């Protein structure tokens, strides 16, 4: 893959002019916010092509990652220019200590896999040291993209060809956005924020067939979008707990970690019912997102990791799940849950099967799709939801329809939606609005697909692709 085949060329004079503009703007910001730190954030791409869809994607990913590292720091102002042929660039004004912030941005440039493609500059007006260099803080100067020498000396000596640089950048791009994607060792605050944001994102997506959204409570009489807000916030301590359980777990037998999360999940269900006055808003997600958060914390506890390792942890955690819940469980219980009934009647494993296979719908279908989808966030999420709904054995949908025959119909509705252009076209949007009305009339809902979308958004946020 070569990401430099498209895009408008720029030239040295445009680059120099833009540098002037940046420096002018940075000074203006310094005057306006004399006690704050001004961060200038841009890509650092050699050659004439400095902006195109691929480079913009890298930029957005980096921006997301940087912002997520700044959680807790007050951001006073930000500005972003995406469309410049000289490359996308952005500014942030942040409250905080200059040297701490500099360390954070050095970590971003050095440890984040796409970080070497960025240039992050910091300035603080009041500080004695107006700008800090890497060397001031005891860090080595930036190394060249291609070899281990100092970047400045390679540039000066013109040691490498542009093609060599392109090859490295193409490699970084392919490596980062591949299916087996990179997982940064995010830390608790970032992961919990991503989980809560994903819950709130999903309920905000409109119009979803039969589901609760801000415009309609769909085929759910007992809840509105507000109920989901209350429920999401009530789950915060549970996700913190799930993260801590995952991070602290030491043993070899990961089914024990799963049991610990499940115990916490049972308490979280009570917290949910208390917050929603007895309504089931997030039962499925207490289970699936709890597993995901704990597994992520476990797999990144000693440093960055990758999606396939995360999936291995999830599989190991849930190794006994189907046997315990669906085989032994059925023999001992009188009141079977919807999921258990569906296993008994149709051998469908539902949410437990998804978890035991480490969420193939999320990792193999929805995430790669969302990463490439275009349009507004709402459009990308609607398309992703409809893609999931066309393929998932959603136990909520089956329960409400009274038969798994609904799955073939759902597959056909999903295919029709995409044939009509999906969220990008008026015809697709009209189809979806009608489907929503139809679902409401027939009391159908897509609870499992909605949950799968939440898991997808959670990971996409951490990956930086939304
Ligand atoms: C496994 C869970 C989700 C219960 O499943 P149950 O059989 O009651 O319900 P059911 O199968 O209908 O699904 C529950 C929810 O999962 C979601 N869902 C449904 N189908 C799917 C699917 N194919 N993929 C992903 N999510 C799905 C929906 O939101 C649905 O409402 C969980 O609540 C549980 O383990 N309950 C037992 C008590 C417990 O241990 N609680 C603590 C939970 S950690
Ligand atoms: N935006 C959403 N709107 C509605 N349901 C959602 C939404 N997002 C996720 N869901 C999931 O759908 C489930 C709700 O489905 P449903 O109302 O059929 O479940 P139930 O409470 O088990 O059944 P019933 O309401 O028939 O007693 C929730 O547990 C939740 O996980």
Coordinates of C-alpha atoms and ligand atoms in Angstrom, one line a residue:
X1 CA 0.0 0.0 0.0
X2 CA 1.2 3.5 -0.9
X3 CA -0.6 6.3 0.9
X4 CA 1.2 9.0 -1.1
X5 CA -0.5 8.3 -4.4
X6 CA -3.2 10.9 -3.9
X7 CA -3.1 14.5 -2.6
X8 CA -2.2 17.9 -3.8
X9 CA 1.5 18.8 -3.8
X10 CA 2.7 21.7 -1.8
X11 CA 6.1 23.5 -2.1
X12 CA 8.7 25.0 0.2
X13 CA 7.4 28.5 0.0
X14 CA 3.9 27.4 1.1
X15 CA 5.4 25.4 3.9
X16 CA 7.5 28.3 5.1
X17 CA 4.6 30.7 4.9
X18 CA 2.5 28.3 6.9
X19 CA 5.2 28.1 9.5
X20 CA 5.1 31.9 9.8
X21 CA 1.4 31.8 10.3
X22 CA 1.7 29.1 13.0
X23 CA 4.2 31.0 14.9
X24 CA 2.2 34.2 14.6
X25 CA -0.9 32.4 15.9
X26 CA 1.1 30.8 18.7
X27 CA 2.3 34.1 19.8
X28 CA -1.2 35.5 19.8
X29 CA -2.3 32.6 22.0
X30 CA 0.5 33.2 24.4
X31 CA -0.6 36.8 24.8
X32 CA -4.1 35.8 25.3
X33 CA -3.3 33.0 27.8
X34 CA -0.1 34.1 29.5
X35 CA -0.3 31.5 32.3
X36 CA -1.1 28.6 30.1
X37 CA 0.8 26.2 27.8
X38 CA 0.3 26.5 24.1
X39 CA 0.6 23.3 22.2
X40 CA 1.1 23.3 18.4
X41 CA 0.3 19.9 16.9
X42 CA 1.1 18.9 13.4
X43 CA 2.2 16.1 11.1
X44 CA 5.8 15.9 10.2
X45 CA 5.7 14.4 6.7
X46 CA 8.6 14.7 4.2
X47 CA 8.0 15.5 0.5
X48 CA 5.4 17.4 -1.4
X49 CA 2.3 15.4 -0.4
X50 CA 1.4 16.6 3.1
X51 CA -2.3 16.1 3.3
X52 CA -4.7 13.5 1.9
X53 CA -7.3 11.1 3.3
X54 CA -4.7 8.8 4.8
X55 CA -2.6 11.5 6.3
X56 CA -5.8 13.2 7.7
X57 CA -6.7 9.9 9.3
X58 CA -3.3 9.6 10.9
X59 CA -3.7 13.2 12.1
X60 CA -7.1 12.5 13.6
X61 CA -5.9 9.4 15.3
X62 CA -3.0 11.2 16.9
X63 CA -5.2 14.1 17.9
X64 CA -7.6 11.7 19.7
X65 CA -4.7 10.0 21.4
X66 CA -3.1 13.2 22.6
X67 CA -6.5 14.5 23.9
X68 CA -7.1 11.3 25.7
X69 CA -3.7 11.7 27.4
X70 CA -4.7 15.1 28.6
X71 CA -7.8 14.0 30.5
X72 CA -7.9 16.0 33.7
X73 CA -6.0 18.9 32.2
X74 CA -8.1 22.0 31.6
X75 CA -8.2 22.8 27.9
X76 CA -9.0 26.5 27.4
X77 CA -8.9 26.7 23.7
X78 CA -8.3 24.7 20.6
X79 CA -8.3 25.2 16.8
X80 CA -7.8 22.8 14.1
X81 CA -7.1 23.2 10.3
X82 CA -7.7 20.0 8.4
X83 CA -7.7 21.0 4.8
X84 CA -4.4 22.8 4.4
X85 CA -2.2 21.4 1.6
X86 CA 0.8 22.0 3.9
X87 CA -0.7 19.4 6.2
X88 CA -3.4 19.3 9.0
X89 CA -2.5 21.2 12.1
X90 CA -4.0 22.1 15.4
X91 CA -3.4 24.2 18.6
X92 CA -4.4 23.6 22.1
X93 CA -4.1 25.9 25.2
X94 CA -3.8 23.8 28.3
X95 CA -3.4 24.5 32.0
X96 CA -0.5 22.6 33.5
X97 CA 3.1 22.4 34.2
X98 CA 5.3 22.9 31.1
X99 CA 7.8 20.3 31.9
X100 CA 5.2 17.7 32.7
X101 CA 3.4 18.4 29.5
X102 CA 6.6 18.2 27.6
X103 CA 7.3 14.8 29.0
X104 CA 3.8 13.7 28.0
X105 CA 4.2 14.9 24.5
X106 CA 7.7 13.3 24.2
X107 CA 6.1 10.1 25.3
X108 CA 3.5 10.6 22.6
X109 CA 6.1 11.2 19.9
X110 CA 8.3 8.3 21.1
X111 CA 5.9 5.6 22.3
X112 CA 2.7 6.0 20.3
X113 CA 3.4 4.0 17.1
X114 CA 2.4 6.9 14.8
X115 CA 4.0 9.4 17.1
X116 CA 7.1 9.8 15.0
X117 CA 5.0 11.2 12.3
X118 CA 4.0 14.2 14.5
X119 CA 5.6 17.3 15.6
X120 CA 4.3 18.6 19.0
X121 CA 5.7 22.0 20.1
X122 CA 5.0 23.5 23.5
X123 CA 5.3 27.1 24.7
X124 CA 4.6 28.8 28.0
X125 CA 4.8 32.6 28.3
X126 CA 5.3 33.0 32.0
X127 CA 7.9 30.3 32.4
X128 CA 11.5 31.2 32.7
X129 CA 12.2 28.7 30.0
X130 CA 9.9 29.7 27.3
X131 CA 10.2 26.5 25.4
X132 CA 11.7 23.2 26.6
X133 CA 13.7 21.0 24.4
X134 CA 14.0 17.2 24.7
X135 CA 17.6 17.6 25.9
X136 CA 16.5 20.1 28.7
X137 CA 14.5 17.2 30.2
X138 CA 17.3 14.6 29.7
X139 CA 15.7 13.0 26.6
X140 CA 17.7 12.1 23.5
X141 CA 17.0 14.3 20.4
X142 CA 14.5 12.8 17.9
X143 CA 15.9 10.1 15.7
X144 CA 15.5 9.9 12.0
X145 CA 12.5 8.0 10.6
X146 CA 14.7 5.7 8.7
X147 CA 17.9 5.2 10.7
X148 CA 18.9 5.5 14.3
X149 CA 20.8 8.8 13.9
X150 CA 19.7 12.2 15.0
X151 CA 16.9 13.4 12.7
X152 CA 18.4 16.8 12.2
X153 CA 21.7 15.5 10.9
X154 CA 20.0 13.1 8.4
X155 CA 17.9 16.0 7.0
X156 CA 20.9 18.3 6.8
X157 CA 23.0 15.6 5.0
X158 CA 20.1 14.5 2.9
X159 CA 21.1 11.0 3.8
X160 CA 17.9 9.2 2.6
X161 CA 15.7 9.4 -0.4
X162 CA 12.0 10.4 -0.2
X163 CA 11.1 6.9 -1.4
X164 CA 12.8 5.4 1.7
X165 CA 10.8 7.7 4.0
X166 CA 7.6 6.8 2.2
X167 CA 8.3 3.2 2.6
X168 CA 8.7 3.6 6.4
X169 CA 5.5 5.8 6.7
X170 CA 3.5 3.3 4.6
X171 CA 4.7 0.5 6.9
X172 CA 3.7 2.5 10.0
X173 CA 0.3 3.2 8.5
X174 CA -0.4 -0.4 7.5
X175 CA 0.9 -1.7 10.8
X176 CA -1.3 0.6 12.9
X177 CA -4.6 0.2 11.0
X178 CA -4.4 -3.5 10.4
X179 CA -7.0 -5.8 11.9
X180 CA -4.6 -6.9 14.6
X181 CA -4.4 -3.3 15.8
X182 CA -2.1 -1.8 18.3
X183 CA -3.3 -1.3 21.9
X184 CA -1.6 1.5 23.8
X185 CA -1.2 1.0 27.6
X186 CA -3.8 3.6 28.2
X187 CA -4.3 3.8 31.9
X188 CA -7.5 3.8 33.8
X189 CA -8.9 7.2 33.3
X190 CA -8.7 7.0 29.5
X191 CA -10.2 3.5 29.3
X192 CA -13.1 4.4 31.7
X193 CA -13.8 7.5 29.7
X194 CA -13.9 5.5 26.5
X195 CA -16.3 3.0 28.0
X196 CA -18.7 5.7 29.3
X197 CA -18.4 7.7 26.1
X198 CA -19.2 4.6 24.0
X199 CA -22.3 4.0 26.0
X200 CA -23.5 7.6 25.5
X201 CA -22.5 7.6 21.9
X202 CA -24.6 4.6 21.1
X203 CA -27.8 6.0 22.7
X204 CA -27.2 9.3 20.9
X205 CA -27.1 7.6 17.4
X206 CA -30.4 8.4 15.6
X207 CA -32.6 6.9 14.2
X208 CA -32.0 3.4 15.4
X209 CA -34.6 0.7 14.6
X210 CA -36.7 0.0 17.7
X211 CA -34.0 1.2 20.0
X212 CA -34.0 4.1 22.3
X213 CA -32.5 7.3 20.9
X214 CA -32.9 11.0 21.6
X215 CA -35.7 11.3 19.1
X216 CA -37.8 8.3 20.2
X217 CA -37.9 5.6 22.9
X218 CA -38.4 3.1 20.1
X219 CA -40.0 -0.2 21.1
X220 CA -39.1 0.4 24.8
X221 CA -42.0 1.8 26.9
X222 CA -40.0 2.0 30.1
X223 CA -37.0 4.0 29.1
X224 CA -35.7 7.1 27.3
X225 CA -32.3 8.5 26.4
X226 CA -32.2 10.1 29.8
X227 CA -32.6 6.7 31.5
X228 CA -29.4 5.6 29.6
X229 CA -27.5 8.7 30.8
X230 CA -28.4 7.8 34.4
X231 CA -27.6 4.2 33.9
X232 CA -24.2 4.9 32.2
X233 CA -23.1 7.1 35.1
X234 CA -24.2 4.5 37.6
X235 CA -21.9 2.0 35.9
X236 CA -18.7 4.1 36.2
X237 CA -17.5 2.5 39.5
X238 CA -18.1 -0.9 38.0
X239 CA -15.9 -0.2 35.0
X240 CA -13.2 1.2 37.3
X241 CA -13.5 -2.0 39.3
X242 CA -13.3 -4.2 36.2
X243 CA -10.2 -2.3 35.0
X244 CA -8.6 -2.7 38.4
X245 CA -9.4 -6.4 38.5
X246 CA -7.9 -6.9 35.1
X247 CA -4.8 -4.9 35.9
X248 CA -4.1 -6.6 39.3
X249 CA -4.9 -10.1 38.3
X250 CA -1.7 -12.2 38.6
X251 CA -2.7 -15.9 38.2
X252 CA -2.6 -18.1 35.2
X253 CA -6.2 -19.2 35.3
X254 CA -8.1 -16.3 33.7
X255 CA -11.5 -17.9 34.3
X256 CA -10.9 -16.7 37.9
X257 CA -10.6 -13.1 36.6
X258 CA -13.9 -13.6 34.8
X259 CA -15.6 -14.8 38.0
X260 CA -14.3 -11.7 39.8
X261 CA -15.7 -9.5 37.1
X262 CA -19.0 -11.3 37.2
X263 CA -19.4 -10.8 40.9
X264 CA -18.7 -7.1 40.4
X265 CA -21.2 -7.3 37.5
X266 CA -24.0 -8.6 39.7
X267 CA -23.5 -5.7 42.0
X268 CA -23.4 -3.3 39.0
X269 CA -26.8 -4.7 37.9
X270 CA -28.2 -3.6 41.2
X271 CA -26.7 -0.1 40.7
X272 CA -28.2 0.0 37.3
X273 CA -31.7 -0.9 38.5
X274 CA -31.4 1.6 41.2
X275 CA -30.5 4.4 38.8
X276 CA -33.1 3.4 36.2
X277 CA -35.9 2.7 38.7
X278 CA -36.0 -1.0 37.8
X279 CA -35.4 -0.9 34.0
X280 CA -32.9 -3.1 32.2
X281 CA -30.8 -0.6 30.2
X282 CA -27.4 -2.1 30.3
X283 CA -27.5 -5.8 31.4
X284 CA -25.8 -7.1 28.3
X285 CA -23.1 -4.4 28.4
X286 CA -22.4 -5.0 32.1
X287 CA -21.4 -8.4 31.0
X288 CA -19.7 -7.8 27.7
X289 CA -18.1 -4.4 28.2
X290 CA -17.0 -5.5 31.7
X291 CA -15.2 -8.4 30.2
X292 CA -13.6 -6.2 27.5
X293 CA -12.4 -3.6 30.0
X294 CA -10.9 -6.2 32.4
X295 CA -9.2 -8.0 29.5
X296 CA -7.8 -4.8 28.1
X297 CA -6.4 -3.8 31.5
X298 CA -4.9 -7.3 31.9
X299 CA -3.3 -7.4 28.5
X300 CA -1.8 -3.9 28.7
X301 CA -0.7 -4.0 32.3
X302 CA 3.0 -4.3 31.4
X303 CA 3.0 -2.2 28.2
X304 CA 1.4 -1.9 24.8
X305 CA -0.2 -4.9 23.2
X306 CA -2.3 -6.0 20.2
X307 CA -5.8 -6.9 19.4
X308 CA -5.1 -10.6 18.9
X309 CA -3.6 -10.8 22.4
X310 CA -6.6 -9.1 23.8
X311 CA -8.8 -11.6 22.1
X312 CA -6.8 -14.5 23.6
X313 CA -7.3 -13.1 27.0
X314 CA -11.0 -12.8 26.5
X315 CA -11.2 -16.4 25.2
X316 CA -9.2 -17.6 28.2
X317 CA -11.5 -15.7 30.6
X318 CA -14.6 -17.2 29.1
X319 CA -13.3 -20.7 28.5
X320 CA -15.9 -22.3 30.9
X321 CA -18.8 -19.9 30.1
X322 CA -20.8 -22.0 27.7
X323 CA -20.5 -25.1 29.7
X324 CA -21.4 -23.5 33.0
X325 CA -24.1 -21.1 31.8
X326 CA -25.7 -23.0 29.0
X327 CA -25.2 -26.7 29.7
X328 CA -24.9 -27.2 33.5
X329 CA -27.0 -24.0 34.0
X330 CA -30.0 -25.3 32.2
X331 CA -30.2 -28.5 34.2
X332 CA -30.3 -26.7 37.6
X333 CA -32.6 -23.8 36.9
X334 CA -36.3 -23.3 36.7
X335 CA -36.4 -19.8 35.4
X336 CA -34.4 -19.7 32.3
X337 CA -33.2 -16.4 30.9
X338 CA -34.0 -15.5 27.3
X339 CA -30.5 -16.4 26.3
X340 CA -30.7 -19.8 28.0
X341 CA -34.1 -20.5 26.5
X342 CA -32.8 -19.8 23.1
X343 CA -29.9 -22.2 23.6
X344 CA -32.3 -24.9 24.7
X345 CA -34.7 -24.4 21.8
X346 CA -32.5 -23.4 19.0
X347 CA -28.9 -24.0 20.2
X348 CA -28.2 -20.3 19.8
X349 CA -25.4 -19.2 22.2
X350 CA -26.2 -15.4 22.0
X351 CA -24.1 -13.0 24.0
X352 CA -22.2 -15.8 25.7
X353 CA -21.2 -17.3 22.4
X354 CA -20.0 -13.9 21.2
X355 CA -17.9 -13.5 24.4
X356 CA -16.5 -17.1 24.3
X357 CA -15.3 -16.5 20.7
X358 CA -13.8 -13.1 21.8
X359 CA -16.4 -11.0 20.0
X360 CA -15.8 -11.8 16.3
X361 CA -18.5 -9.4 15.2
X362 CA -16.6 -6.6 16.9
X363 CA -13.1 -7.4 15.8
X364 CA -13.6 -9.0 12.4
X365 CA -16.6 -7.1 11.1
X366 CA -17.6 -3.9 12.9
X367 CA -14.3 -2.3 13.7
X368 CA -12.6 -2.7 10.3
X369 CA -15.8 -1.3 8.8
X370 CA -16.1 1.6 11.1
X371 CA -12.4 2.5 10.6
X372 CA -13.1 2.9 6.9
X373 CA -16.6 4.3 7.0
X374 CA -17.2 7.9 5.9
X375 CA -19.7 10.7 6.8
X376 CA -20.6 12.2 10.2
X377 CA -20.1 10.2 13.4
X378 CA -23.9 9.5 13.4
X379 CA -23.8 8.2 9.8
X380 CA -20.8 6.0 10.5
X381 CA -22.4 4.6 13.6
X382 CA -25.7 4.0 11.9
X383 CA -24.0 2.1 9.0
X384 CA -22.0 0.1 11.5
X385 CA -25.1 -0.8 13.5
X386 CA -27.0 -1.9 10.4
X387 CA -24.0 -4.0 9.3
X388 CA -23.9 -5.7 12.7
X389 CA -27.7 -6.2 12.8
X390 CA -27.5 -8.0 9.5
X391 CA -25.1 -10.6 10.8
X392 CA -25.7 -11.0 14.6
X393 CA -27.9 -13.6 16.2
X394 CA -29.4 -10.9 18.5
X395 CA -31.2 -12.6 21.4
X396 CA -33.2 -9.4 22.1
X397 CA -34.5 -9.4 18.5
X398 CA -35.3 -13.1 18.6
X399 CA -37.0 -12.9 21.9
X400 CA -39.2 -10.0 20.8
X401 CA -40.0 -11.6 17.4
X402 CA -40.7 -14.9 19.0
X403 CA -38.6 -16.8 16.5
X404 CA -35.1 -16.9 15.0
X405 CA -36.7 -16.7 11.6
X406 CA -36.5 -12.9 12.2
X407 CA -32.7 -13.1 11.6
X408 CA -33.0 -13.8 7.9
X409 CA -35.4 -10.9 7.6
X410 CA -33.0 -8.6 9.4
X411 CA -30.2 -9.7 7.1
X412 CA -32.4 -8.8 4.1
X413 CA -33.3 -5.4 5.7
X414 CA -29.7 -4.7 6.3
X415 CA -28.8 -5.6 2.7
X416 CA -31.6 -3.4 1.4
X417 CA -30.4 -0.5 3.5
X418 CA -26.9 -0.7 2.0
X419 CA -28.2 -1.3 -1.5
X420 CA -30.0 2.0 -1.1
X421 CA -26.8 3.8 -0.2
X422 CA -27.0 3.5 3.6
X423 CA -26.8 6.7 5.7
X424 CA -25.0 8.5 2.8
X425 CA -28.1 8.6 0.6
X426 CA -31.6 10.0 1.1
X427 CA -33.1 6.7 0.0
X428 CA -31.1 4.8 2.6
X429 CA -32.1 7.3 5.3
X430 CA -35.8 7.1 4.4
X431 CA -35.6 3.3 4.5
X432 CA -34.1 3.4 8.0
X433 CA -36.7 5.9 9.3
X434 CA -39.4 3.5 8.0
X435 CA -37.7 0.5 9.5
X436 CA -37.7 2.3 12.8
X437 CA -41.5 2.9 12.6
X438 CA -42.0 -0.7 11.5
X439 CA -39.9 -2.0 14.5
X440 CA -41.9 0.2 16.9
X441 CA -45.2 -1.2 15.6
X442 CA -44.1 -4.7 15.8
X443 CA -42.3 -4.2 19.2
X444 CA -39.0 -5.3 17.8
X445 CA -35.6 -4.1 19.0
X446 CA -31.9 -4.6 18.4
X447 CA -30.5 -4.8 21.9
X448 CA -27.6 -7.1 21.0
X449 CA -26.6 -5.1 17.9
X450 CA -26.6 -1.9 20.0
X451 CA -24.4 -3.6 22.6
X452 CA -22.0 -4.8 19.8
X453 CA -21.9 -1.2 18.5
X454 CA -20.9 0.0 22.0
X455 CA -18.0 -2.5 22.2
X456 CA -16.9 -1.4 18.7
X457 CA -17.0 2.3 19.5
X458 CA -15.1 1.7 22.8
X459 CA -12.2 0.1 20.9
X460 CA -12.4 2.6 18.0
X461 CA -12.1 5.4 20.5
X462 CA -9.0 3.8 22.1
X463 CA -7.5 3.1 18.6
X464 CA -8.2 6.7 17.7
X465 CA -10.3 6.0 14.6
X466 CA -13.4 7.8 15.9
Ligands
LIG1 C1 -25.0 -13.2 30.2 C2 -25.9 -12.2 30.7 C3 -25.8 -11.0 29.7 C4 -27.3 -12.7 30.8 O1 -27.9 -13.1 29.6 P1 -29.4 -13.5 29.5 O2 -29.5 -14.9 29.1 O3 -30.2 -13.1 30.7 O4 -29.9 -12.5 28.5 P2 -29.8 -12.5 26.9 O5 -29.1 -13.6 26.3 O6 -31.2 -12.3 26.4 O7 -29.0 -11.1 26.5 C5 -28.8 -10.1 27.4 C6 -28.4 -8.8 26.6 O8 -27.2 -9.1 25.8 C7 -27.3 -8.3 24.6 N1 -27.2 -9.3 23.5 C8 -28.1 -10.1 23.0 N2 -27.7 -10.9 22.0 C9 -26.4 -10.5 21.9 C10 -25.4 -11.0 21.0 N3 -25.6 -11.9 20.1 N4 -24.2 -10.4 21.1 C11 -24.0 -9.5 22.0 N5 -24.9 -9.0 22.9 C12 -26.1 -9.5 22.8 C13 -28.6 -7.6 24.7 O9 -28.4 -6.3 25.2 C14 -29.5 -8.4 25.6 O10 -30.4 -7.6 26.3 C15 -25.6 -11.6 32.1 O11 -26.5 -10.7 32.5 C16 -25.4 -12.8 33.1 O12 -24.4 -13.4 33.2 N6 -26.5 -12.9 33.9 C17 -26.5 -13.9 34.9 C18 -26.4 -13.2 36.2 C19 -25.0 -12.6 36.4 O13 -24.0 -13.3 36.5 N7 -25.0 -11.3 36.3 C20 -23.7 -10.5 36.3 C21 -23.4 -10.2 34.9 S1 -21.7 -9.8 34.6
LIG2 N1 -30.3 2.3 22.7 C1 -30.8 1.2 23.2 N2 -32.2 1.1 23.3 C2 -32.7 0.0 23.8 N3 -32.1 -1.1 24.2 C3 -30.8 -1.0 24.2 C4 -30.1 0.1 23.7 N4 -28.8 -0.1 23.7 C5 -28.7 -1.3 24.2 N5 -29.8 -1.9 24.5 C6 -30.0 -3.3 25.1 O1 -31.2 -3.9 24.9 C7 -31.7 -4.5 26.1 C8 -33.1 -4.2 26.3 O2 -33.9 -5.1 25.6 P1 -35.3 -5.6 26.2 O3 -36.1 -4.5 26.7 O4 -35.9 -6.6 25.3 O5 -34.7 -6.4 27.5 P2 -35.3 -7.0 28.8 O6 -35.4 -5.9 29.8 O7 -34.5 -8.2 29.1 O8 -36.8 -7.4 28.3 P3 -38.2 -6.8 28.6 O9 -38.2 -5.4 28.5 O10 -39.0 -7.5 27.6 O11 -38.4 -7.3 30.1 C9 -30.9 -3.7 27.2 O12 -30.5 -4.6 28.2 C10 -29.7 -3.2 26.5 O13 -28.6 -4.0 26.8

